[in-house]
Coordinates of N, CA and C in Angstrom, one line a residue:
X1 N 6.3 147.9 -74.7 CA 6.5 146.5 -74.4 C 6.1 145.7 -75.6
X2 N 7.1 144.7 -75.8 CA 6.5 144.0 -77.1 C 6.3 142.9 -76.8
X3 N 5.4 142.1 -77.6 CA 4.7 140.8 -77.6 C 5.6 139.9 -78.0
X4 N 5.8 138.9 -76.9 CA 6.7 137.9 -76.9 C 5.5 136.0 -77.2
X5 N 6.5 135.6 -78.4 CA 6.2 134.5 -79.0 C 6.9 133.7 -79.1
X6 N 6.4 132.4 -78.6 CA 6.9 130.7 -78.7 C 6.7 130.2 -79.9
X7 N 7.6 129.6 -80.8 CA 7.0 128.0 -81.4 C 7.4 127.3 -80.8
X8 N 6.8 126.6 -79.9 CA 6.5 124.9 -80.0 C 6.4 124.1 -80.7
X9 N 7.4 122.9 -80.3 CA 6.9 121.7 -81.9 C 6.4 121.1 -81.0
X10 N 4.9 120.4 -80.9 CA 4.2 118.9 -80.6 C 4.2 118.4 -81.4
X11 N 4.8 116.8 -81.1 CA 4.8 115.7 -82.2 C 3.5 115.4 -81.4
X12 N 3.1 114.4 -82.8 CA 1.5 114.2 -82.0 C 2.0 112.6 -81.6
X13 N 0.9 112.2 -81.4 CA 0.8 111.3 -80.4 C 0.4 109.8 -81.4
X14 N 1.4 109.1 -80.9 CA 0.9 107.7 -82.3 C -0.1 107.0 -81.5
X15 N -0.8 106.4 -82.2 CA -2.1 105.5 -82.5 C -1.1 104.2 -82.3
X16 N -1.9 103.6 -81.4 CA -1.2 101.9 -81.5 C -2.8 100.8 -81.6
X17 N -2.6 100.5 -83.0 CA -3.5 99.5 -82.3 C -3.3 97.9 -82.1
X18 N -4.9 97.5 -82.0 CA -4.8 96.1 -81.3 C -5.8 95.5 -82.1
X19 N -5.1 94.5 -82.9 CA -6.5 93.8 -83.8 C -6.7 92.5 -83.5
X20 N -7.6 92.0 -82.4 CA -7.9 90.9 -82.6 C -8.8 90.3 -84.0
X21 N -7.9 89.4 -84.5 CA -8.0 88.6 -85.6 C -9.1 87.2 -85.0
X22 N -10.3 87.0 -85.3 CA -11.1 86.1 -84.7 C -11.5 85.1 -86.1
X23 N -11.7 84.1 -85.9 CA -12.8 83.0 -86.4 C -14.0 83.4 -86.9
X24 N -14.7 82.8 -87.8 CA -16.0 83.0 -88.4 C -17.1 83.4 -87.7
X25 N -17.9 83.2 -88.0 CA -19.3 83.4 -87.2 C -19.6 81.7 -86.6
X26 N -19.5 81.0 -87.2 CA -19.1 79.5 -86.8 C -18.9 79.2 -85.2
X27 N -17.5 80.1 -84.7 CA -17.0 79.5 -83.7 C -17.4 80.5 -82.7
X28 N -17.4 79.5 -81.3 CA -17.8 80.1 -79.8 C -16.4 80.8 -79.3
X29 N -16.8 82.4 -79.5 CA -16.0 83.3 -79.3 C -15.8 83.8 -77.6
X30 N -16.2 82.8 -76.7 CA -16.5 82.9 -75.1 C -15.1 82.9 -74.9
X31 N -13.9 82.5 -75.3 CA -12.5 82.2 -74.7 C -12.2 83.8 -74.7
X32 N -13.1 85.0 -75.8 CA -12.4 86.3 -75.7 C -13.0 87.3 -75.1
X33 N -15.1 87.2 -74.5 CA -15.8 87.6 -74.3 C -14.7 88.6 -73.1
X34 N -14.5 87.8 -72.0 CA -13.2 88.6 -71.1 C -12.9 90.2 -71.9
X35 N -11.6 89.7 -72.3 CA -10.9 90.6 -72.6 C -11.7 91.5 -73.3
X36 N -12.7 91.4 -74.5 CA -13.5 92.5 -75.3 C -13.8 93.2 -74.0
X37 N -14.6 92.2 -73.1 CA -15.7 93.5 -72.1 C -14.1 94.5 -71.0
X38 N -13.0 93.8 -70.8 CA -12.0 94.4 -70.4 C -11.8 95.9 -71.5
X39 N -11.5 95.4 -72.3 CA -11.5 96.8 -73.4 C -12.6 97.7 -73.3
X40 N -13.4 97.6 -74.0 CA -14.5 98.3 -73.9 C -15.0 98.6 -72.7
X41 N -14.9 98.5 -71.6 CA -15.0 99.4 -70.2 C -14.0 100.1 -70.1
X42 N -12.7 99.9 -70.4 CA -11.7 100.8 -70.3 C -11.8 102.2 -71.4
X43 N -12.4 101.5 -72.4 CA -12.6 102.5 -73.6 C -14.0 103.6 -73.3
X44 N -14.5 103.0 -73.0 CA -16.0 103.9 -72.3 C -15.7 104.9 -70.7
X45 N -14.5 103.9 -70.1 CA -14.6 105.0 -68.6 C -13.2 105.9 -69.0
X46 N -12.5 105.6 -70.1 CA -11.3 106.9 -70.4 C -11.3 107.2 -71.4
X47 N -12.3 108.1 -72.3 CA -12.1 108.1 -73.4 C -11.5 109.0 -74.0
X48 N -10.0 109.4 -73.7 CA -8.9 110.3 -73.7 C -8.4 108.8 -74.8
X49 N -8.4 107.7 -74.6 CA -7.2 106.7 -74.8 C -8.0 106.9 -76.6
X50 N -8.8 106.9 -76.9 CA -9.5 107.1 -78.6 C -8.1 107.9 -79.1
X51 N -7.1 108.6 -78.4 CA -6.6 109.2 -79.2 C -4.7 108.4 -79.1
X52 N -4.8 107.5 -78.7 CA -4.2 106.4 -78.6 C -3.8 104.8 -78.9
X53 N -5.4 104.7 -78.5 CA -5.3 103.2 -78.8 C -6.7 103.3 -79.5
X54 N -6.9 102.1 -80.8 CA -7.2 101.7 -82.0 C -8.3 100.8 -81.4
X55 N -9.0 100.0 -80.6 CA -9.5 98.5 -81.1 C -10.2 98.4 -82.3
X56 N -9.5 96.9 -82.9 CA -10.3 96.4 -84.3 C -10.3 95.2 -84.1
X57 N -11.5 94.8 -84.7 CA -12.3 93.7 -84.2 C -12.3 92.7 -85.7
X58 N -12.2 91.4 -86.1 CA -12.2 91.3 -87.3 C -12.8 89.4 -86.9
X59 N -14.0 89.3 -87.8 CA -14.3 87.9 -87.6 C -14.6 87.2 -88.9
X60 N -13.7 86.5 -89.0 CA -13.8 85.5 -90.6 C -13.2 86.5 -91.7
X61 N -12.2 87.3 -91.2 CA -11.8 87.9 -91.9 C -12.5 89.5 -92.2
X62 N -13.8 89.5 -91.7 CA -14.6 90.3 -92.0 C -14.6 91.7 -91.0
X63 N -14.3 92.8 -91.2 CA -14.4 94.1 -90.1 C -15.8 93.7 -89.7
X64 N -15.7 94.0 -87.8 CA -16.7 94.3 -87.6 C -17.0 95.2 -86.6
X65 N -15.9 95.5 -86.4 CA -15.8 96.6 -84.9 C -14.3 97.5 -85.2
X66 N -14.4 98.4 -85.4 CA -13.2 99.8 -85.0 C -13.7 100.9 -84.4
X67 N -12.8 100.8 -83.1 CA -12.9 102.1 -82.2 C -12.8 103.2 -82.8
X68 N -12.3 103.3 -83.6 CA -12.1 104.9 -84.3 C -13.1 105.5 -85.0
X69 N -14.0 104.7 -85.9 CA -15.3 105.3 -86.6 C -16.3 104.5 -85.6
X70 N -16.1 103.5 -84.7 CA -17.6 102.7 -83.9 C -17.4 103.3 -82.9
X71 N -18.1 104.4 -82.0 CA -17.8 105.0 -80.5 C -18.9 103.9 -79.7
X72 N -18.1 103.5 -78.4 CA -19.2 102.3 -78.0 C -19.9 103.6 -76.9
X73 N -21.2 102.9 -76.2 CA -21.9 103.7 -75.7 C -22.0 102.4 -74.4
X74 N -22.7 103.2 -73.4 CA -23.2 102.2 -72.5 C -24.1 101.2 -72.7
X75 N -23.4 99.9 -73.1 CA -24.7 98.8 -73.0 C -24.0 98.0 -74.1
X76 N -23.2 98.8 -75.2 CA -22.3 98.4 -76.3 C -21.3 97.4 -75.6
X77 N -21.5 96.1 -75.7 CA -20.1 95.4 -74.7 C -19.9 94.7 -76.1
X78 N -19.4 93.1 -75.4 CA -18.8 92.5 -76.3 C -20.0 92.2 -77.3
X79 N -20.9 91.7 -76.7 CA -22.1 91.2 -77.8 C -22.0 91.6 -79.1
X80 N -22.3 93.6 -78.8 CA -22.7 94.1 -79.8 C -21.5 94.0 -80.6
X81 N -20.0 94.0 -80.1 CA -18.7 94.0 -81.0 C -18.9 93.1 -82.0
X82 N -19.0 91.8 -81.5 CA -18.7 90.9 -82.2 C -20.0 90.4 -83.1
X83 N -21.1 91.1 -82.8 CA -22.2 90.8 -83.8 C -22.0 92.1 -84.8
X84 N -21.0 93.0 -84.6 CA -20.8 94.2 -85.7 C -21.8 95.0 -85.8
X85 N -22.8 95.3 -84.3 CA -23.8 95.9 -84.5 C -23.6 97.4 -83.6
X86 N -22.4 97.7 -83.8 CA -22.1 99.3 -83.1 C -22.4 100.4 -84.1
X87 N -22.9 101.0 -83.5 CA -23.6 101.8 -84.7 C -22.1 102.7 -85.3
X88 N -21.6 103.1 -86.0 CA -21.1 104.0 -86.9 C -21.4 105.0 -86.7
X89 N -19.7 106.3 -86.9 CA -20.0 107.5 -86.1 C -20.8 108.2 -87.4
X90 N -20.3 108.0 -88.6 CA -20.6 108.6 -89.8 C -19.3 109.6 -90.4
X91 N -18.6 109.4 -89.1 CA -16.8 109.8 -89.3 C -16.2 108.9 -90.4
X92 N -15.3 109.6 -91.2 CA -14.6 108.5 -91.9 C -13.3 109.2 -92.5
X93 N -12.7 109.6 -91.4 CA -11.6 110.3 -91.9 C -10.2 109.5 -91.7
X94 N -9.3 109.4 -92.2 CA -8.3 109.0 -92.2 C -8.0 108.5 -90.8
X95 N -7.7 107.4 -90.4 CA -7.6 106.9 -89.2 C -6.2 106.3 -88.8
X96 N -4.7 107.1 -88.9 CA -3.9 106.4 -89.2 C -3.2 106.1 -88.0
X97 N -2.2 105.0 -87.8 CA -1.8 104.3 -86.7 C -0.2 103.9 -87.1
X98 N 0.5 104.5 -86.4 CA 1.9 103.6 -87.0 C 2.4 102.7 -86.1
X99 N 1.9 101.8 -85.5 CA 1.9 100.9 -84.4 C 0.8 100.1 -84.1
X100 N 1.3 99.0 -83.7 CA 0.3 98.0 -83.3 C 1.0 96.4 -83.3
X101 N -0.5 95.5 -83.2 CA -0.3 93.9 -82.8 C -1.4 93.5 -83.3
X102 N -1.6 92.2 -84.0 CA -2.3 91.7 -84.1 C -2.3 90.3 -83.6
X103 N -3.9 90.1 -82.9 CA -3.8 88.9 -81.6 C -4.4 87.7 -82.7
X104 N -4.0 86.7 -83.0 CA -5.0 86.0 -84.2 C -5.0 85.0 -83.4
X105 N -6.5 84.7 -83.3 CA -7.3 83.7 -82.2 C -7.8 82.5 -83.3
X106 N -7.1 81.4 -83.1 CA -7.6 80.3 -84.1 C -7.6 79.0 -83.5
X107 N -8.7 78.2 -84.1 CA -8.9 76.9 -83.5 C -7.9 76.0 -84.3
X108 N -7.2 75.0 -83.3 CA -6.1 73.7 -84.1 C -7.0 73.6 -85.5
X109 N -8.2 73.2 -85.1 CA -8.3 72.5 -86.7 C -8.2 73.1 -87.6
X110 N -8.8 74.3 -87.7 CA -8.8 75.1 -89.2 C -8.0 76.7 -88.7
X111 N -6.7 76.5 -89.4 CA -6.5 77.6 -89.4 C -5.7 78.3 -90.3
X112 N -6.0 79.0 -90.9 CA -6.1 80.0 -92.1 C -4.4 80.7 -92.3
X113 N -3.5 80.5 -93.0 CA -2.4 81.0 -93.0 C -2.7 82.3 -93.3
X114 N -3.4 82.4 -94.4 CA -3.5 84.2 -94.5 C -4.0 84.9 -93.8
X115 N -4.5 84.7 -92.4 CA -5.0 85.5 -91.2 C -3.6 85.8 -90.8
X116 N -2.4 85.1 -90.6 CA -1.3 85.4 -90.3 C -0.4 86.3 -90.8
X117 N -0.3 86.1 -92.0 CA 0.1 86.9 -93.5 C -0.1 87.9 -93.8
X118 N -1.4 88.3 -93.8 CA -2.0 89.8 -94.0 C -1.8 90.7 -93.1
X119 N -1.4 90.8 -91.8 CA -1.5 91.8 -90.9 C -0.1 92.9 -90.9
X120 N 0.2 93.8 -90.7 CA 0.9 94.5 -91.2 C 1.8 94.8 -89.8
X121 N 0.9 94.1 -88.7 CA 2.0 94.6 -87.5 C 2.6 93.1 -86.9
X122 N 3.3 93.1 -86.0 CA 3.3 92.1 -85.3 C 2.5 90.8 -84.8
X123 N 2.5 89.8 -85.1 CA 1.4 88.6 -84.8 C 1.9 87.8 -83.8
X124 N 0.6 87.8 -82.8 CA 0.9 86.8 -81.3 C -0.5 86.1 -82.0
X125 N -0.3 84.7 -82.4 CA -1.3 83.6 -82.5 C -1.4 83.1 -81.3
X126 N -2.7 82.9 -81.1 CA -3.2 82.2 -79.5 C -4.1 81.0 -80.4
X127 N -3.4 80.1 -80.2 CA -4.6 78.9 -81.0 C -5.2 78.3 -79.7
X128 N -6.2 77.9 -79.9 CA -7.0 77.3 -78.9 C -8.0 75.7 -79.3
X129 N -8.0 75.1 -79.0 CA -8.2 73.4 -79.2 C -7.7 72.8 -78.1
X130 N -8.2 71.7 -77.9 CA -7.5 70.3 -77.0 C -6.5 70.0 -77.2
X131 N -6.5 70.3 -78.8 CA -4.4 69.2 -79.0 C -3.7 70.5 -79.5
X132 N -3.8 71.9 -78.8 CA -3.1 73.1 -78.8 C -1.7 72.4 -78.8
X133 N -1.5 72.3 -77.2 CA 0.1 71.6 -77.1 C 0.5 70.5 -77.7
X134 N 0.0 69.8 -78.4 CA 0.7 69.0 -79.8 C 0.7 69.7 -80.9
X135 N 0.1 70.9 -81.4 CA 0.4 71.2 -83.1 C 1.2 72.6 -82.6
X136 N 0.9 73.3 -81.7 CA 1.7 74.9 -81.8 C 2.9 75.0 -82.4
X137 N 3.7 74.0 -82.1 CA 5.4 74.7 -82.7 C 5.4 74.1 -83.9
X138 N 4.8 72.9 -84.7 CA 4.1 73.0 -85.9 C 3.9 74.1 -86.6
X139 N 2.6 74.9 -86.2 CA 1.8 75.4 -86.4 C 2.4 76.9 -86.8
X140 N 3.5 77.1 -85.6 CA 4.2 78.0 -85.6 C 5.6 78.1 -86.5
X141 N 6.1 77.2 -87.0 CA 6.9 77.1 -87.9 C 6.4 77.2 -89.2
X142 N 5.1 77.0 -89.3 CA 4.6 76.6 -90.2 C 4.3 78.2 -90.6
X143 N 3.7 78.6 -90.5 CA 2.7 80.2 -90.2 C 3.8 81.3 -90.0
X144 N 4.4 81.4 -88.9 CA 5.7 82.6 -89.2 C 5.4 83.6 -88.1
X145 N 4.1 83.5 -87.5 CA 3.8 84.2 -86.5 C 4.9 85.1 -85.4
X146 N 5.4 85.9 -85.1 CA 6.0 86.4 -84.0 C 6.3 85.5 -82.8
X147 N 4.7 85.3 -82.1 CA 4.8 84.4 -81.3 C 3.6 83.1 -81.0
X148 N 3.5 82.3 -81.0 CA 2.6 81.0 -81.0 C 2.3 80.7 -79.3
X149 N 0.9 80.9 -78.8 CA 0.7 80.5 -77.3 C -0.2 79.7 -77.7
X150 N -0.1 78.5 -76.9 CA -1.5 77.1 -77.3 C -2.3 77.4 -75.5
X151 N -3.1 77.0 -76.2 CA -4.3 77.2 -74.9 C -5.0 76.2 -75.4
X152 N -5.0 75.1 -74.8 CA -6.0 74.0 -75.0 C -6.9 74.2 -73.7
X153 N -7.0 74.9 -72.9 CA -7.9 75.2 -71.5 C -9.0 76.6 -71.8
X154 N -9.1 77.0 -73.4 CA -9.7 78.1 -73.1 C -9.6 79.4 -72.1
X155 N -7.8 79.7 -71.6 CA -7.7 80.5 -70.7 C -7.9 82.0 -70.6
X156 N -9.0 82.4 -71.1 CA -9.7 83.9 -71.1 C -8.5 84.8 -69.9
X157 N -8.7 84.2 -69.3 CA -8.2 84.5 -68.2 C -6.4 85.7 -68.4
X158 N -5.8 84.5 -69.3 CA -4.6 85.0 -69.8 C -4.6 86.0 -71.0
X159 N -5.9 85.5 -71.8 CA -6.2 86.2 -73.0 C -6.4 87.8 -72.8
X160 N -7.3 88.1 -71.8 CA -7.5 89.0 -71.0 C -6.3 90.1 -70.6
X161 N -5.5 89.6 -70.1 CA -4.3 90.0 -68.8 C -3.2 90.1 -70.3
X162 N -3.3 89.4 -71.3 CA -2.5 90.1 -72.9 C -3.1 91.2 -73.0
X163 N -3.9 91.6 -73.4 CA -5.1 92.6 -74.1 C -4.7 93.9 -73.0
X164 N -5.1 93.7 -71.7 CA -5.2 94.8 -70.9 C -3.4 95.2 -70.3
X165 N -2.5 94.1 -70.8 CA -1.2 95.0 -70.5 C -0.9 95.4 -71.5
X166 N -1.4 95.3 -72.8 CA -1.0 96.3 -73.9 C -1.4 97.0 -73.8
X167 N -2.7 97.1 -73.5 CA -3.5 98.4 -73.4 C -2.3 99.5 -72.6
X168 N -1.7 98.5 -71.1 CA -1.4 99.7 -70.2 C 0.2 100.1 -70.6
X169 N 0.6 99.2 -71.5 CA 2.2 99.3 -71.3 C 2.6 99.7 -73.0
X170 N 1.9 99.5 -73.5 CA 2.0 100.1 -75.4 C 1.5 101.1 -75.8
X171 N 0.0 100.9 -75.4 CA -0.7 102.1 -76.4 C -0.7 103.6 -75.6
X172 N -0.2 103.3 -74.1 CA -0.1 104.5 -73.8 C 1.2 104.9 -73.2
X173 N 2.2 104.2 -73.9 CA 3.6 104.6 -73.4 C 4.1 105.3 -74.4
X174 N 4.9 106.4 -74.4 CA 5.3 107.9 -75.1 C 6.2 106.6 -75.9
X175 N 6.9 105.7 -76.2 CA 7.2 105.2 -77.1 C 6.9 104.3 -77.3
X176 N 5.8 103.6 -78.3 CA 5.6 102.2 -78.1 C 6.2 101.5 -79.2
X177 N 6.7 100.0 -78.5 CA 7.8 99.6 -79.1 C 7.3 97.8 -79.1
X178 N 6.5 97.6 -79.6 CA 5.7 96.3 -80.0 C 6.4 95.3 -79.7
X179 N 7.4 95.1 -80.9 CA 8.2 94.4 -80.8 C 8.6 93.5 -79.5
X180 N 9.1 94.8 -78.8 CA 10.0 94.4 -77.7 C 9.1 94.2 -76.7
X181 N 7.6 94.9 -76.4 CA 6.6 93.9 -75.4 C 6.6 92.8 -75.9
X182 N 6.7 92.5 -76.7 CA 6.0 91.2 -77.4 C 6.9 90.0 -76.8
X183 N 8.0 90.8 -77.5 CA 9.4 90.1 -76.1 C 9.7 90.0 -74.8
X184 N 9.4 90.5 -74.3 CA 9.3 90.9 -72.9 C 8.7 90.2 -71.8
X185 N 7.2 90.7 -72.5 CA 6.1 90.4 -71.6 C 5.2 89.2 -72.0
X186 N 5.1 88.8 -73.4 CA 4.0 87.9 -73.3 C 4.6 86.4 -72.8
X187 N 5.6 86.4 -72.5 CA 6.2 84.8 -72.3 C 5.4 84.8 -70.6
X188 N 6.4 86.3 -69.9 CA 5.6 85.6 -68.5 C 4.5 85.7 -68.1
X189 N 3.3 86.5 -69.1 CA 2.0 86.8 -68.8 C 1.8 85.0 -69.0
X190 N 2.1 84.4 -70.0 CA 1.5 83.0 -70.5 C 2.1 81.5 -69.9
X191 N 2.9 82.0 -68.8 CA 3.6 81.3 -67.9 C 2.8 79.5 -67.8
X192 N 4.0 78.8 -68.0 CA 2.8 77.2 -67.9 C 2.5 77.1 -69.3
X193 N 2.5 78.2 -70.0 CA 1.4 77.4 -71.3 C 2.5 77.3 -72.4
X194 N 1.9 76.4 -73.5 CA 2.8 76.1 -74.4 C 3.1 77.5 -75.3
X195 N 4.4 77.7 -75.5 CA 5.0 79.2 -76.0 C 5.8 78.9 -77.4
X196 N 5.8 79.2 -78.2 CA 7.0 79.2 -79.4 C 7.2 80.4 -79.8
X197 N 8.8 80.8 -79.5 CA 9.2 82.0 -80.5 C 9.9 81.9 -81.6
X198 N 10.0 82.9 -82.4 CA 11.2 82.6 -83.5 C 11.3 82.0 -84.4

């Protein structure tokens, strides 16, 4: 009797990530508190998705949180993200991703074109101020963004319900295809609010 042998090809499994792009240390980051602690419970109760989905955290331009070398622990929520105090695995191996979105969270008054510029994946700008729905499609013409949502109501709420259907519909669908959520889905997640594409 002779020994019978398979090759299998497994393609592996792409990384998508999600980089929220934040403001300084300056600004009251409460409009995103939501969604981080949404992530990071999802990242802590499945931690299969580490081999999927990416979170990066970036404030004033500065890293302060990646899921890939920062493993959160219980008690690690948003605080510790955004104060950049997750301890480090001491891992630092190649962390590569061929997918993703970058969510860039900016106030009307000051906002940085090269937060826009520099990201290498897709950009949904969510500006947030009072006079959102007067500058967005400005703001959006101006900048180049993918897609421009104004939130002058601080709506966590929606910011949230972005974050967690990428989570469910990108980073863990056998093809993820950015782009076309981005098309798709963020218009009627943001239903009501001021939208610019294109």
């Amino acid at each position: 009797m002779s020994d019978l042998s398979f090759d299998i090809d497994v393609e592996p499994l792409l990384r998508t990530d999600l980089v929220l792009d934040l403001p300084g240390d300056d600004w009251n980051p409460a409009v995103v508190v939501p969604a981080l602690t949404a992530l990071s419970d999802r990242i802590l109760s499945q931690p299969h998705l580490g081999g999927v989905f990416r979170l990066v955290v970036l404030r004033g331009g500065r890293l302060v949180f990646d899921s890939s070398h920062q493993p959160l622990e219980v008690g690690s929520g948003p605080d510790a993200i955004l104060l950049g105090t997750v301890s480090h695995s001491g891992r630092n191996e190649l962390s590569e991703s061929h997918v993703g979105m970058t969510l860039v969270v900016a106030s009307t008054g000051r906002i940085e074109k090269e937060r826009v510029g520099r990201s290498p994946w897709p950009v949904l700008l969510w500006l947030v101020g009072e006079d959102a729905n007067e500058v967005y499609f400005r703001v959006h013409k101006e900048l180049g963004p993918m897609r421009t949502v104004a939130d002058p109501a601080d709506a966590s709420d929606r910011l949230t319900l972005v974050c967690s259907r990428f989570l469910d519909e990108v980073a863990t669908a056998d093809q993820p295809d950015v782009a076309r959520w981005i098309d798709n889905r963020v218009s009627p997640i943001t239903e009501g609010m001021g939208y610019a594409a294109g």
